[in-house]
Each structure stands twice: as C-alpha cells, then as structure tokens.
Amino acid sequence: KKRLSYHISTLYLRSEYYRNMLNKTESKLMREIAEKRFSYNRKEFFIKTEEKIGKPLTDEEKDFIKETIETKKYEINHDNSIHLLMMGKYKTFASLINIKPWKVLYIPDNLDLKFITSDTPIIEKFPIKEGVYGTPFSQRTQYFTLSKKILIEMKPVGTQGKTIKRKEIIDRR
C-alpha cells in the first residue's frame, strides 16, 4: 500500500488539474495580498512601487493602478516553482493517501466490462463545500484506475476515537 501510495501521489501531483489548482490558489493569494496592501495604506503602496520600478509614478499611473486593483481587472502570471516544490514533497503527500481507507474493486475476466484508464488515472469526488477553505484532501474521495480491471477507491478519513463531553470550568474569583 505504501509503495502504491508513492506512485499515486506522483501521478496526482504531476497532473494538469493539480498544477492549475496550485496556480489558481497562488494567483488568488497574491491578488488578495495586493488588495490588502493597497487598501491598508495607499501612500506606502505607491512609495514601495516607485522604489521597485526606480522612478516616480505619474498621477495617471496611480489612477490606473487604483482602478485596476479596485475592479480586479488584472491577471497574475507566475512560473511553476510552487508546482515543482510540491512535486518534491511526494512522500509527504503519499502519507495522506496511505492513511485513507482503501477499497479495491476488481472486474472478473468473465465479464466484458472495463474501467476507463488514462495517463492521469485519478478522479476526485468533492463533497459539498463547507467553510471558507473548502473540503480538505482527507475528506475527499479519490478513485485510481490501476488497470482496466482494477480500481482503487480511497475513501475520506473519518473521525476516530470517541466523543468526549467537556465540562465548562469557570473561575469565579
């Protein structure tokens, strides 16, 4: 299971889906940082921008920057360094796959059925989004087609252990 988890993690991490998800997340984060910096202290924002470009900004350029940030009409392009960094963490990611409960589905040879295979054989099922950050990896279901006859379902990690009711303690001094 552990060795197969390594294989599955590298396939998952190298997929176009995962790369696009990382790029989208990084772009969203960079956009939010720019918007927060701009809204927090515009004067300081323009001073730092002028320092980076090595010349003063004109009033028209400042107006353009203000409008662009406020209307969110801009794209952030970046390289794939985050994706390459994550590829180097495949062993850590494999442990997330390894701890999930697996169910192996097999189609007997006497049946004329086949699972669909591809060069990115992982399908992910997302439950209904909860909270601000969405559903964590451990709570999603992944399906990995090992061959035309074998599919592995990696189920969400459930809550383990027993529920403990804690008594509220109040210091009434």
PDB file of C-alpha atoms in Angstrom, residues 73-159:
ATOM      1  CA  LYS A  73      -9.357  43.519 -13.890  1.00  0.00           C
ATOM      2  CA  TYR A  74      -5.901  42.004 -13.968  1.00  0.00           C
ATOM      3  CA  GLU A  75      -4.222  38.619 -14.239  1.00  0.00           C
ATOM      4  CA  ILE A  76      -1.276  37.361 -12.255  1.00  0.00           C
ATOM      5  CA  ASN A  77       1.107  35.136 -14.189  1.00  0.00           C
ATOM      6  CA  HIS A  78       3.828  33.151 -12.490  1.00  0.00           C
ATOM      7  CA  ASP A  79       6.166  30.259 -13.110  1.00  0.00           C
ATOM      8  CA  ASN A  80       5.696  26.690 -11.949  1.00  0.00           C
ATOM      9  CA  SER A  81       8.110  26.884  -8.994  1.00  0.00           C
ATOM     10  CA  ILE A  82       5.346  26.098  -6.459  1.00  0.00           C
ATOM     11  CA  HIS A  83       4.336  23.060  -8.517  1.00  0.00           C
ATOM     12  CA  LEU A  84       7.950  21.843  -8.649  1.00  0.00           C
ATOM     13  CA  LEU A  85       8.271  22.372  -4.898  1.00  0.00           C
ATOM     14  CA  MET A  86       5.161  20.244  -4.320  1.00  0.00           C
ATOM     15  CA  MET A  87       6.497  17.526  -6.629  1.00  0.00           C
ATOM     16  CA  GLY A  88       9.489  17.269  -4.291  1.00  0.00           C
ATOM     17  CA  LYS A  89       7.080  16.612  -1.402  1.00  0.00           C
ATOM     18  CA  TYR A  90       5.553  13.492  -2.978  1.00  0.00           C
ATOM     19  CA  LYS A  91       6.496  11.300   0.024  1.00  0.00           C
ATOM     20  CA  THR A  92       4.628  13.599   2.414  1.00  0.00           C
ATOM     21  CA  PHE A  93       1.650  13.660   0.066  1.00  0.00           C
ATOM     22  CA  ALA A  94       1.823   9.867  -0.256  1.00  0.00           C
ATOM     23  CA  SER A  95       1.308   9.564   3.507  1.00  0.00           C
ATOM     24  CA  LEU A  96      -2.013  11.421   3.120  1.00  0.00           C
ATOM     25  CA  ILE A  97      -3.049   8.825   0.550  1.00  0.00           C
ATOM     26  CA  ASN A  98      -1.718   5.914   2.596  1.00  0.00           C
ATOM     27  CA  ILE A  99      -3.782   6.722   5.714  1.00  0.00           C
ATOM     28  CA  LYS A 100      -7.064   6.726   3.775  1.00  0.00           C
ATOM     29  CA  PRO A 101      -9.175   3.571   3.870  1.00  0.00           C
ATOM     30  CA  TRP A 102      -8.887   1.805   0.501  1.00  0.00           C
ATOM     31  CA  LYS A 103     -11.432  -0.323  -1.257  1.00  0.00           C
ATOM     32  CA  VAL A 104     -10.167  -2.342  -4.237  1.00  0.00           C
ATOM     33  CA  LEU A 105     -12.724  -3.051  -6.939  1.00  0.00           C
ATOM     34  CA  TYR A 106     -11.991  -5.863  -9.382  1.00  0.00           C
ATOM     35  CA  ILE A 107     -13.841  -6.817 -12.559  1.00  0.00           C
ATOM     36  CA  PRO A 108     -13.610 -10.577 -13.157  1.00  0.00           C
ATOM     37  CA  ASP A 109     -12.252 -11.715 -16.520  1.00  0.00           C
ATOM     38  CA  ASN A 110     -15.536 -13.402 -17.441  1.00  0.00           C
ATOM     39  CA  LEU A 111     -17.317 -10.014 -17.523  1.00  0.00           C
ATOM     40  CA  ASP A 112     -16.983  -7.806 -20.577  1.00  0.00           C
ATOM     41  CA  LEU A 113     -16.588  -4.613 -18.530  1.00  0.00           C
ATOM     42  CA  LYS A 114     -13.604  -2.312 -18.151  1.00  0.00           C
ATOM     43  CA  PHE A 115     -12.656   0.688 -16.080  1.00  0.00           C
ATOM     44  CA  ILE A 116     -11.606   3.765 -18.043  1.00  0.00           C
ATOM     45  CA  THR A 117      -7.847   4.314 -17.982  1.00  0.00           C
ATOM     46  CA  SER A 118      -5.780   7.361 -18.989  1.00  0.00           C
ATOM     47  CA  ASP A 119      -2.401   8.980 -18.390  1.00  0.00           C
ATOM     48  CA  THR A 120      -3.967  10.833 -15.424  1.00  0.00           C
ATOM     49  CA  PRO A 121      -5.933   7.989 -13.845  1.00  0.00           C
ATOM     50  CA  ILE A 122      -7.102   9.777 -10.696  1.00  0.00           C
ATOM     51  CA  ILE A 123     -10.639  11.046 -10.292  1.00  0.00           C
ATOM     52  CA  GLU A 124     -11.556  13.134  -7.279  1.00  0.00           C
ATOM     53  CA  LYS A 125     -15.017  13.500  -5.781  1.00  0.00           C
ATOM     54  CA  PHE A 126     -15.638  16.614  -3.709  1.00  0.00           C
ATOM     55  CA  PRO A 127     -18.382  16.658  -1.077  1.00  0.00           C
ATOM     56  CA  ILE A 128     -20.456  19.804  -0.613  1.00  0.00           C
ATOM     57  CA  LYS A 129     -18.145  22.697   0.257  1.00  0.00           C
ATOM     58  CA  GLU A 130     -18.058  23.581   3.914  1.00  0.00           C
ATOM     59  CA  GLY A 131     -16.440  26.650   5.386  1.00  0.00           C
ATOM     60  CA  VAL A 132     -14.163  29.214   3.823  1.00  0.00           C
ATOM     61  CA  TYR A 133     -11.347  26.923   2.720  1.00  0.00           C
ATOM     62  CA  GLY A 134     -13.387  24.154   1.111  1.00  0.00           C
ATOM     63  CA  THR A 135     -13.016  20.453   1.639  1.00  0.00           C
ATOM     64  CA  PRO A 136      -9.597  19.215   2.799  1.00  0.00           C
ATOM     65  CA  PHE A 137      -7.863  16.431   0.849  1.00  0.00           C
ATOM     66  CA  SER A 138      -8.507  13.925   3.653  1.00  0.00           C
ATOM     67  CA  GLN A 139     -12.282  14.426   3.326  1.00  0.00           C
ATOM     68  CA  ARG A 140     -12.439  13.869  -0.452  1.00  0.00           C
ATOM     69  CA  THR A 141     -12.821  10.554  -2.246  1.00  0.00           C
ATOM     70  CA  GLN A 142     -10.265   9.633  -4.889  1.00  0.00           C
ATOM     71  CA  TYR A 143     -10.544   6.870  -7.486  1.00  0.00           C
ATOM     72  CA  PHE A 144      -7.407   5.439  -9.065  1.00  0.00           C
ATOM     73  CA  THR A 145      -7.627   3.140 -12.073  1.00  0.00           C
ATOM     74  CA  LEU A 146      -4.715   0.759 -11.708  1.00  0.00           C
ATOM     75  CA  SER A 147      -5.716  -1.209 -14.813  1.00  0.00           C
ATOM     76  CA  LYS A 148      -8.768  -1.860 -16.961  1.00  0.00           C
ATOM     77  CA  LYS A 149      -9.836  -4.456 -14.399  1.00  0.00           C
ATOM     78  CA  ILE A 150      -8.730  -2.879 -11.089  1.00  0.00           C
ATOM     79  CA  LEU A 151      -9.916   0.370  -9.484  1.00  0.00           C
ATOM     80  CA  ILE A 152      -8.907   1.627  -6.046  1.00  0.00           C
ATOM     81  CA  GLU A 153     -11.333   3.818  -4.125  1.00  0.00           C
ATOM     82  CA  MET A 154      -9.622   5.924  -1.453  1.00  0.00           C
ATOM     83  CA  LYS A 155     -12.293   6.968   0.997  1.00  0.00           C
ATOM     84  CA  PRO A 156     -12.347  10.017   3.281  1.00  0.00           C
ATOM     85  CA  VAL A 157     -10.629   9.673   6.615  1.00  0.00           C
ATOM     86  CA  GLY A 158     -13.337   9.545   9.263  1.00  0.00           C
ATOM     87  CA  THR A 159     -13.250  10.921  12.729  1.00  0.00           C
TER      88      THR A 159
END
